[in-house]
XYZ file of C-alpha atoms in Angstrom:
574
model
C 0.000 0.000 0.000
C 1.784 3.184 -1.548
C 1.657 6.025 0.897
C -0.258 9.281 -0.451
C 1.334 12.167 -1.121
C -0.488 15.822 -1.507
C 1.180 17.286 -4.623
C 3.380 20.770 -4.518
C 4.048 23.281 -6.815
C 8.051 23.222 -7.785
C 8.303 27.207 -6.829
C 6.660 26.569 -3.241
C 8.411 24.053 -2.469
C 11.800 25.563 -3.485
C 10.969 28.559 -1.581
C 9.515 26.525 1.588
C 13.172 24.896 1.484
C 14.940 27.646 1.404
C 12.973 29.223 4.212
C 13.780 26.207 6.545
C 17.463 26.438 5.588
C 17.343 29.816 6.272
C 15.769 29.509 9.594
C 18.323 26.897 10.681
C 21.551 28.564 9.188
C 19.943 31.616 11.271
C 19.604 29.482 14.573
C 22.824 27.992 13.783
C 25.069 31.562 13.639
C 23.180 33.095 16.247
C 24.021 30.131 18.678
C 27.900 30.708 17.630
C 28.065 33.694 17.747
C 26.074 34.058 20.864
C 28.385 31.786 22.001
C 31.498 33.492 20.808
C 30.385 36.614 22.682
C 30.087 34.860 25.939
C 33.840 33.915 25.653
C 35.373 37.302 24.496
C 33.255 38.504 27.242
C 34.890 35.573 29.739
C 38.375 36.351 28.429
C 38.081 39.750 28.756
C 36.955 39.897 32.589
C 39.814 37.323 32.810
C 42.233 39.543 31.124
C 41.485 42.434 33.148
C 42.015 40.366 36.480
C 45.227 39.051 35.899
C 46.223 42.877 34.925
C 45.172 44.056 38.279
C 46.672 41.442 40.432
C 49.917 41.995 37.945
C 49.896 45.451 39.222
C 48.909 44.970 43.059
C 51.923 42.371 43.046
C 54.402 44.868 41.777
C 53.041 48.134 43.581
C 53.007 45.581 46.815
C 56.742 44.683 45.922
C 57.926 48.275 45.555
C 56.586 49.434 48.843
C 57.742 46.525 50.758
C 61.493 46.984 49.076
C 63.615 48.274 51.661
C 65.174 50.687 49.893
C 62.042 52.170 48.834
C 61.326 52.864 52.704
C 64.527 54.133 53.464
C 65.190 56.429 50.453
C 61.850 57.829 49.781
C 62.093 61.055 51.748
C 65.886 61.302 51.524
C 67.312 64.179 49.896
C 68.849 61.712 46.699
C 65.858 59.916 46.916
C 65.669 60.602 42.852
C 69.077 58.700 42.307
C 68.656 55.666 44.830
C 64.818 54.510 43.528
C 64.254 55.701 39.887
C 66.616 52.818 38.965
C 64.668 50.318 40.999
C 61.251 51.627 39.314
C 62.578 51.414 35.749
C 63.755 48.154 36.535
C 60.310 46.405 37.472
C 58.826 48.542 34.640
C 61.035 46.556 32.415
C 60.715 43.133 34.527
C 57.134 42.943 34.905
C 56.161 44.867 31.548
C 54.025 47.318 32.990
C 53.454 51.181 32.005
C 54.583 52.986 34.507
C 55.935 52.899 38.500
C 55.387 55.914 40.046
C 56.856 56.847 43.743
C 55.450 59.537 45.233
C 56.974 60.898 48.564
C 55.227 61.954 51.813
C 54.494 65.617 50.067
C 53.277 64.189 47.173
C 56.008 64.908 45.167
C 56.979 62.212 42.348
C 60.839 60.909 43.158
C 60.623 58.173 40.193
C 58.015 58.024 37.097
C 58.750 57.298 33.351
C 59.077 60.682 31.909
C 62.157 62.176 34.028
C 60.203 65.762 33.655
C 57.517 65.012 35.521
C 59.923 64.288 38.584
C 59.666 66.409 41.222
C 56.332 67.542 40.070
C 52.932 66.677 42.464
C 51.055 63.912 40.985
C 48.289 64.207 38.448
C 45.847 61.987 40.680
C 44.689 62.234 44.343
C 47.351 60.450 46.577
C 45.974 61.991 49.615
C 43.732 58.785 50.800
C 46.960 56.734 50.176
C 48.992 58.572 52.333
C 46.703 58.527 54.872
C 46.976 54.419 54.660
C 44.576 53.547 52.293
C 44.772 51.289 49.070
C 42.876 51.972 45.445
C 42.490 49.645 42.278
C 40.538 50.866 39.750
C 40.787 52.672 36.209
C 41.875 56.205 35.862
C 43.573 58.529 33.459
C 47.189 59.576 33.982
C 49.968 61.483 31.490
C 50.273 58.072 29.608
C 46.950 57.296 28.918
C 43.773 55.705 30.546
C 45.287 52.619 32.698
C 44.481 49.544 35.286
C 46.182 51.085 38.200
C 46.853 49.970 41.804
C 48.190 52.395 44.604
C 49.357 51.331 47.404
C 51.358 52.916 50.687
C 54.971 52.821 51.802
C 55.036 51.806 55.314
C 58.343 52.222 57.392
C 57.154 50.617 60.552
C 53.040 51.954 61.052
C 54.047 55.112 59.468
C 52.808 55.879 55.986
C 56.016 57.806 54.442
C 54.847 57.952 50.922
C 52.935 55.901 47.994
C 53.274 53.595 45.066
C 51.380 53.891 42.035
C 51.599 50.752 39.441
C 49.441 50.679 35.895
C 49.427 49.290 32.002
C 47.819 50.720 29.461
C 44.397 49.368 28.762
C 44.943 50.351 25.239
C 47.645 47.274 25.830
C 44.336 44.979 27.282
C 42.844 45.689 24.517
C 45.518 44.237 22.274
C 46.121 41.341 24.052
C 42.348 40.953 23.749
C 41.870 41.630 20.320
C 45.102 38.566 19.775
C 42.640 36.246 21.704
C 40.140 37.348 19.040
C 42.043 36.853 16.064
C 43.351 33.472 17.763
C 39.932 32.322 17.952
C 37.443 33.585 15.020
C 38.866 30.752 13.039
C 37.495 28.416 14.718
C 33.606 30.824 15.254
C 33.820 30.829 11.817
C 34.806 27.156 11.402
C 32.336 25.624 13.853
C 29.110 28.555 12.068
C 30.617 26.743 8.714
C 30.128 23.109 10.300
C 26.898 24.500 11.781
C 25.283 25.581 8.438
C 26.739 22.418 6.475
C 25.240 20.216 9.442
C 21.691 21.956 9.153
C 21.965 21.656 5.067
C 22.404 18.182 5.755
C 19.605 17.902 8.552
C 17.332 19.036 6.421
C 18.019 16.510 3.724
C 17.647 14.338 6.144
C 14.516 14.806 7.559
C 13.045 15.653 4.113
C 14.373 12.094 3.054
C 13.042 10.460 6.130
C 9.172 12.310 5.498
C 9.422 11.155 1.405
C 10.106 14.347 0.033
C 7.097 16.257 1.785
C 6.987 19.688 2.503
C 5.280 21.126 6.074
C 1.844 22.024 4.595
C 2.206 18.722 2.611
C 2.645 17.031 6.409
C -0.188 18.739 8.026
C -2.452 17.554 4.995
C -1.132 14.395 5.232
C -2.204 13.756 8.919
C -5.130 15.687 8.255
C -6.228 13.266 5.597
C -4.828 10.357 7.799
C -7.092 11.073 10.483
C -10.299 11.755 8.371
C -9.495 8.544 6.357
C -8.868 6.106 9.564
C -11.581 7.380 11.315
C -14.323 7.190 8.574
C -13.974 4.097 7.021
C -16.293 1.191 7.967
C -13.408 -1.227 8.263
C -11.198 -1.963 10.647
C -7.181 -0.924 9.697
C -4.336 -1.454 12.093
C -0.645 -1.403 10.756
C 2.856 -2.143 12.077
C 6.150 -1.234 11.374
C 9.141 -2.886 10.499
C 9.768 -4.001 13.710
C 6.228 -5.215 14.578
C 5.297 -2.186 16.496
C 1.823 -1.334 15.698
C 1.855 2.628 14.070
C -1.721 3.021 13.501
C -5.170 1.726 14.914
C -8.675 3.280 14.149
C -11.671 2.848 16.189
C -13.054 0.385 14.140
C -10.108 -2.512 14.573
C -9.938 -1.407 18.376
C -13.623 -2.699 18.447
C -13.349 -5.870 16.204
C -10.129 -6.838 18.191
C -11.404 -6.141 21.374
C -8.227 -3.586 21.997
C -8.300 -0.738 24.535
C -6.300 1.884 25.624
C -3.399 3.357 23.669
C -1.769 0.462 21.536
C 0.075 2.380 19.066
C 3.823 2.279 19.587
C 3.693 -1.060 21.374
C 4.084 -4.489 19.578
C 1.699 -5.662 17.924
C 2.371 -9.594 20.011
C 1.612 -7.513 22.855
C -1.595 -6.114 22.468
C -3.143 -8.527 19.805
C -4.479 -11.743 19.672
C -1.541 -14.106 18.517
C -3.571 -14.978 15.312
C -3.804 -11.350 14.304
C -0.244 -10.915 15.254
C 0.871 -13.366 13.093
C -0.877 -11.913 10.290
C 1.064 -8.752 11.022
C 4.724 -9.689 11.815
C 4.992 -13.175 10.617
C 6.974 -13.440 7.776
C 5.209 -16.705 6.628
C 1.868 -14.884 6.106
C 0.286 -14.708 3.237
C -0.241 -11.321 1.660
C -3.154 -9.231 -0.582
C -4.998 -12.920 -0.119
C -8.404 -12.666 1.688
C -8.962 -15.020 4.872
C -10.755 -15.550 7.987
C -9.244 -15.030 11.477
C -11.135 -15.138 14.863
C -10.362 -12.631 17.435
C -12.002 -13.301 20.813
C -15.821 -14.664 19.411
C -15.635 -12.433 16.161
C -14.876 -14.133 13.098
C -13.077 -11.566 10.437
C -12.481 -11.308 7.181
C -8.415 -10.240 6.970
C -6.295 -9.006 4.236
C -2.726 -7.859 4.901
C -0.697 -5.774 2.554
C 2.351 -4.444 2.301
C 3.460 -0.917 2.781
C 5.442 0.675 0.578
C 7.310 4.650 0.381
C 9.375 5.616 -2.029
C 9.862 2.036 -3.391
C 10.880 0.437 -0.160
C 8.989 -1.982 2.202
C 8.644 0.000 5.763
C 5.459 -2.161 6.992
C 2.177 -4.350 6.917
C -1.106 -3.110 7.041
C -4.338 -5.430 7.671
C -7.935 -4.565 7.286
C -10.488 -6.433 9.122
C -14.501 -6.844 8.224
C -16.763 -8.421 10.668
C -18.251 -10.983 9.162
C -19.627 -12.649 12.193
C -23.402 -12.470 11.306
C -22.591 -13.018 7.519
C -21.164 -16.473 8.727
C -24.034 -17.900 10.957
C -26.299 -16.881 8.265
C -24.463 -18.364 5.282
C -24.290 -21.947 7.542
C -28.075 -21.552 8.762
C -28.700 -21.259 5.422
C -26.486 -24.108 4.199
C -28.202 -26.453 6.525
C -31.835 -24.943 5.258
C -30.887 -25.984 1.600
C -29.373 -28.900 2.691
C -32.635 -29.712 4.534
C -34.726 -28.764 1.322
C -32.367 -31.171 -0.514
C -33.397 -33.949 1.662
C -37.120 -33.463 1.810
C -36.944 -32.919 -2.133
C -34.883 -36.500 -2.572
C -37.295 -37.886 0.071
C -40.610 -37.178 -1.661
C -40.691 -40.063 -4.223
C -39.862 -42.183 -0.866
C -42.283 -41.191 1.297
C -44.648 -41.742 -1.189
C -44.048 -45.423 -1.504
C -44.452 -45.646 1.836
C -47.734 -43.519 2.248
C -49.273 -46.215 -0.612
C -48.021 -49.227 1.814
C -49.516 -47.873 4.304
C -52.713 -46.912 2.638
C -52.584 -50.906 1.181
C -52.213 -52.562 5.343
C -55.242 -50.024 6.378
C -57.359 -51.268 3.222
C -56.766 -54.903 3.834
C -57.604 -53.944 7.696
C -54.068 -54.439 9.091
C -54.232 -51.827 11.434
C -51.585 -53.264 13.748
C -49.111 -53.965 10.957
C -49.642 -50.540 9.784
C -48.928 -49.319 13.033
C -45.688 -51.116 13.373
C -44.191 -49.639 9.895
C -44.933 -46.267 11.056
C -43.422 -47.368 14.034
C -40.146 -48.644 11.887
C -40.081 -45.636 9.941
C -40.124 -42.803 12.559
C -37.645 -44.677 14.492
C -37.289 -44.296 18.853
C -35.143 -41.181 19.189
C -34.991 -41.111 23.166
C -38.599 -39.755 23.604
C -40.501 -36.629 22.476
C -37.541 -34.105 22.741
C -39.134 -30.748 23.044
C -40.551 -32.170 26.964
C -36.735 -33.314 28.067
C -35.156 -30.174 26.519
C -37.390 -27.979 27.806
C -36.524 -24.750 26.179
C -38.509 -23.959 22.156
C -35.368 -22.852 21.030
C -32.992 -25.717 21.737
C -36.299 -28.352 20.895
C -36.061 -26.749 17.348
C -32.478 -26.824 16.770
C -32.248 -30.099 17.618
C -34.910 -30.808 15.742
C -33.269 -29.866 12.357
C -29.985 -31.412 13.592
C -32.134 -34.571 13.683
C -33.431 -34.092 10.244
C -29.773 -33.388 9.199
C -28.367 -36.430 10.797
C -31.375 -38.896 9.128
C -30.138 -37.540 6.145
C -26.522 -38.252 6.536
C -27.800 -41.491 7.920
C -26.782 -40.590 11.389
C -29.119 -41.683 14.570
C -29.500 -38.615 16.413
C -30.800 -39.653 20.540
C -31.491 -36.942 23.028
C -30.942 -38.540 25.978
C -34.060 -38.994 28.366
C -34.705 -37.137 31.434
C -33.280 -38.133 34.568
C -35.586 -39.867 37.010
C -34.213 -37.597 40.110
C -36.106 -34.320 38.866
C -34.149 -31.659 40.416
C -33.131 -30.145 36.927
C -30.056 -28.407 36.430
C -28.865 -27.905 39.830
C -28.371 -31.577 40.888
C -26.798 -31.849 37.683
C -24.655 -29.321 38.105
C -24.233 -29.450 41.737
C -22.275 -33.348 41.533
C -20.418 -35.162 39.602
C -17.252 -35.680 40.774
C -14.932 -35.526 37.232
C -16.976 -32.952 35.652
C -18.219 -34.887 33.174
C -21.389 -35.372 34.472
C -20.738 -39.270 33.512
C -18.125 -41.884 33.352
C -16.629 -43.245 30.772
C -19.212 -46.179 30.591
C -22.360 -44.129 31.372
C -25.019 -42.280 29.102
C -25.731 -39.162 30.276
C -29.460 -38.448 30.645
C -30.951 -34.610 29.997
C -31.587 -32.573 32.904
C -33.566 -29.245 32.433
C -35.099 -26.775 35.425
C -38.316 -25.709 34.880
C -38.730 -22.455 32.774
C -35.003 -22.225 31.952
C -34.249 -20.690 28.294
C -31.645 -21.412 26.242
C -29.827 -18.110 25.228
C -27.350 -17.402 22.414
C -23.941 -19.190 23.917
C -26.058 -22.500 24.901
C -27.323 -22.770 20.811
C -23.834 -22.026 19.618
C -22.153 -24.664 21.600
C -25.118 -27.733 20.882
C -25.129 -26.809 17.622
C -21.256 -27.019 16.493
C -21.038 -29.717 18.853
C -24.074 -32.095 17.155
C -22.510 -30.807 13.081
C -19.069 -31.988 14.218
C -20.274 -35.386 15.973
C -22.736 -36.073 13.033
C -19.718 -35.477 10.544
C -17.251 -37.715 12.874
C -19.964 -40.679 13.528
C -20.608 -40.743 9.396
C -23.563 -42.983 7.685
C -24.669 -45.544 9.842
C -23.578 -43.949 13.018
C -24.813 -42.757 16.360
C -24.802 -39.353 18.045
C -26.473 -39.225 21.605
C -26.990 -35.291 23.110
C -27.602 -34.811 26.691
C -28.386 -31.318 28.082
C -28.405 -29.957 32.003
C -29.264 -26.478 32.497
C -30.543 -24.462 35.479
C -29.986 -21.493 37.850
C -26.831 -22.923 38.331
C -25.219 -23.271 35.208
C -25.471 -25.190 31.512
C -23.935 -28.691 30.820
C -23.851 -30.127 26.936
C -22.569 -33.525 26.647
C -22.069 -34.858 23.194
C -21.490 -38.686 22.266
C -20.641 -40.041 18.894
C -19.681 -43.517 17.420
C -16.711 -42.466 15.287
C -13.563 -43.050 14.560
C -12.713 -41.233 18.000
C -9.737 -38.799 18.736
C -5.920 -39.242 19.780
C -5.606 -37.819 22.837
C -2.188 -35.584 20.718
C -4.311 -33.854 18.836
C -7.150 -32.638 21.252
C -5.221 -29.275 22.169
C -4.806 -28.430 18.709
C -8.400 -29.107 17.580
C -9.871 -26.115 19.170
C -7.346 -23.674 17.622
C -8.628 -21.638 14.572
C -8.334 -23.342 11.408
C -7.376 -26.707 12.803
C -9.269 -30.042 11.550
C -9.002 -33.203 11.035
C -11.880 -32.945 8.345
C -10.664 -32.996 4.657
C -10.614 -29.399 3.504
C -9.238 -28.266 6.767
C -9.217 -24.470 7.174
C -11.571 -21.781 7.817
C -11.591 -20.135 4.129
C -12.539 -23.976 3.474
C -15.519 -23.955 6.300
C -13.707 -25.740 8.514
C -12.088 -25.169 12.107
C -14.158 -22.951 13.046
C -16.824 -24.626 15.340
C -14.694 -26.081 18.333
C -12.752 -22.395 18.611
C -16.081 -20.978 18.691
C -17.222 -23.255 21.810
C -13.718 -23.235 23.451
C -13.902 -19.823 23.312
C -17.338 -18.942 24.348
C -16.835 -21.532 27.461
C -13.846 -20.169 28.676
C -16.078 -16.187 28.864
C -18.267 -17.905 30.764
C -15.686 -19.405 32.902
C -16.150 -22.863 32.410
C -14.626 -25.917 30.560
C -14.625 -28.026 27.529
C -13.537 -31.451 28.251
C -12.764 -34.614 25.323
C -12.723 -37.889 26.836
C -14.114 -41.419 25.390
C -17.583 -41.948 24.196
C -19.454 -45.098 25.486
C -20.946 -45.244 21.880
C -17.267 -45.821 21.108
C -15.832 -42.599 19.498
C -15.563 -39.479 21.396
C -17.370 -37.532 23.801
C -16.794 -33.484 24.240
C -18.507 -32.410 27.391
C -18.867 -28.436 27.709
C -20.192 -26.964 31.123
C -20.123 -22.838 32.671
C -19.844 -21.420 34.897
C -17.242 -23.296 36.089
C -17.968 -27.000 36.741
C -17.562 -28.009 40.219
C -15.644 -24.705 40.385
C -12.988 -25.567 38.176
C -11.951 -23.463 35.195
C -9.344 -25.907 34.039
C -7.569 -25.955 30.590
C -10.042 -25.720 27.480
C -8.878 -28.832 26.915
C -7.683 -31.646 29.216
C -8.294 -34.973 28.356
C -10.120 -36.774 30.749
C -9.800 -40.140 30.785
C -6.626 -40.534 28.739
C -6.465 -43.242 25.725
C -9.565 -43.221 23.158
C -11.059 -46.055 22.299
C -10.902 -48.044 18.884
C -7.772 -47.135 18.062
């Protein structure tokens, strides 16, 4: 299934792309460059500290030099410490070392004019003990300066002033700068190429579609899903189920949020399968059951841009369609028999019209007898219930037909209906191996929908198995206190290997097994209608000498045991 695509003019989708590339070369050199000021702002601040503790450490030196303390105020104080200033100038690479004396009165600066002279700035708070850092503008130029006193013991005799040209900062800064736009510019490069790329990406990824093509898309997604009277759920690659609309959630039973989980997760394993198994057929209608719903399934593949990416299924209920295709089956196959019959009965009509003419009433008596045959009583009395009376009914007419004695089992003689029946028993059969099972009904019980299902695939399987010339015996217990359908036949019988796999869907041991052939369909139905009402199917031996499938809810004797156990091991005639 080739994903849709809305269709774009060339020109708006050129410019569309170019927008987006736009917008992320944008994002991209904003972020570096955002970036990039950050860390000239970083190195800057970092710049500026190590100039001021440069300073402070070479102001603090000078003051603390002893010949600085002693010379200071001394009349050749000129000649003793303007050599020891221009030397840390030259050591430490500052601008300027100025010593100022107690009068404020330079004895050592750079330009030898300006000794002698009072200093440009205030000195007056350093002399009185204090220290500065800061910025200010001197004869040089604006500098980073630190001042600091001379102390000669606690006596301030004069002041050291210490600064470098910020002009100097500035060039060390703009070095940093220079060091590092190659790489701004490398990494805004590597960011553009990396969102060109991106976006190739992600337009290869979405197939080529444009944003107004997406938003389309999932509007026409949604609208599509959500309208359609089937059920569609798909997976990807990987099994995990992508999309689900309302419809397959209610066919399948599914709640909650399933999509992104996998699909053997939240699905019934014969729906999985169908989905993820590689073995499954594909674009080829078939039936699968989920929970008591049998669906018609077709699984195709899903295809964009010429590769495989998926598996989508559609489901259609066709749960009614079915029981009304076989009620109608066994209505024509009825009107086949009565049609075949006619010539028959006719014969017989004139024999009996011959034995009343020659006045043989008793012999006449004892053909109809022969012909009607002893099927375990009037029926509709021991089964109580209309509904069950007539479906037996044309199950008998059926069976005759297949030549196949249908018996309904006759009532039990200890009248308490349903509940004794029910209510004992100790293997949950309601019979051993040996015994024949007689009918059981309350009083104004009715048979509802799950109680015709079950006697009815139960009686077309056992008529099938017991085959012309056989025997099929039906015994029903129902009450307040639960159902019981036990179902003898004179087959061939079972082997006790197969049982488990005869009430999975599709499995037979009919010719034509399958259920796009019709079959294995009926014992999945009653296994899984049993087990919802918490009960039990169990296949043991028939007394009749094939096999006997007893089927009882809610829970026989308590017991929801496994769908189906075996109960008394080895079948008979085999």
């Amino acid at each position: 299934m080739p994903l849709p695509r809305v269709p774009a003019t060339p020109r708006a989708g050129r410019r569309i792309r170019r927008r987006l590339l736009a917008l992320q070369v944008a994002i991209v050199l904003f972020t570096v460059l955002a970036v990039a000021a950050v860390v000239l702002r970083v190195e800057d601040q970092r710049t500026r500290d190590l100039a001021f503790e440069e300073v402070d450490t070479v102001a603090t030196e000078i003051a603390a030099h002893p010949e600085v303390i002693a010379a200071v105020n001394a009349p050749d104080a000129v000649e003793r410490i303007q050599p020891i200033a221009h030397l840390a100038e030259r050591a430490a690479g500052v601008a300027f070392v100025v010593v100022v004396d107690r009068d404020g009165l330079r004895v050592a600066h750079p330009d030898p004019e300006l000794i002698g002279r009072p200093v440009s700035s205030d000195h007056g708070p350093i002399l009185s003990g204090e220290t500065f850092r800061g910025v200010e503008e001197g004869p040089v130029g604006v500098t980073l300066r630190s001042k600091v006193p001379i102390r000669d013991g606690d006596t301030v005799v004069g002041s050291v002033s210490v600064g470098i040209l910020q002009s100097d900062i500035r060039a060390d800064l703009l070095e940093v700068v220079l060091g590092f736009a190659p790489w701004v510019l490398a990494a805004a490069g590597l960011g553009t190429a990396g969102a060109a790329l991106a976006s190739r990406y992600v337009r290869r990824r979405i197939y080529g579609a444009e944003p107004e093509e997406m938003a389309a898309l999932q509007q026409s997604r949604q609208a599509l899903l959500h309208s359609v009277g089937d059920g569609v759920i798909g997976v990807d690659g990987h099994g995990t189920v992508t999309l689900a609309n309302d419809e397959a959630r209610r066919l399948l039973g599914v709640t909650g949020d399933v999509e992104g989980r996998p699909a053997a997760e939240v699905l019934e394993p014969d729906v999985a399968a169908l989905l993820v198994s590689p073995a499954a057929p594909e674009d080829t209608p078939g039936f699968v059951l989920a929970g008591e719903r049998i669906l018609l399934a077709r699984v195709r593949p899903t295809v964009a841009a010429g590769r495989r990416i998926g598996r989508t299924l559609t489901l259609q209920d066709r749960t009614e369609l079915e029981s009304s295709l076989r009620e109608l089956e066994g209505q024509r196959g009825l009107t086949e028999a009565l049609r075949s019959q006619t010539h028959e009965f006719s014969n017989r009509l004139h024999v009996i019209s011959g034995l009343l003419s020659l006045g043989e009433a008793g012999e006449a008596q004892e053909y109809i007898a022969s012909l009607t045959g002893a099927v375990g009583g009037p029926g509709r009395a021991e089964l109580g219930d209309a509904s069950l009376s007539a479906l037996v009914g044309a199950k008998a007419a059926a069976a005759r037909e297949a030549g196949v004695e249908l018996e309904v089992a006759p009532e039990t003689a200890d009248g308490d209906g349903g509940a004794g029946a029910l209510g004992s028993g100790g293997d949950g059969e309601g019979a051993g191996p040996g015994e024949a099972p007689a009918c059981a009904v309350e009083p104004g019980w009715k048979a509802d929908d799950d109680a015709l299902t079950v006697v009815a695939n139960l009686l077309t399987n056992a008529i099938e198995a017991a085959g012309d010339g056989g025997r099929v015996r039906l015994a029903v217990r129902a009450g307040e206190r639960g159902v019981a359908v036990t179902v003898d036949d004179s087959g061939p019988g079972l082997d006790p290997a197969a049982v488990d796999r005869l009430f999975r869907w599709g499995e037979s041991t009919k010719q034509g097994a399958g259920p796009v052939g019709g079959r294995g369909v009926g014992l999945a139905l009653v296994d899984r209608i049993v087990r919802r009402r918490r009960g039990r199917v169990v296949v043991g031996t028939s007394p009749l000498g094939g096999a006997r499938f007893h089927a009882a809810w809610p829970g026989e004797n308590g017991g929801e045991g496994k769908s189906a156990a075996l109960a008394h091991g080895e079948r008979r005639g085999g």
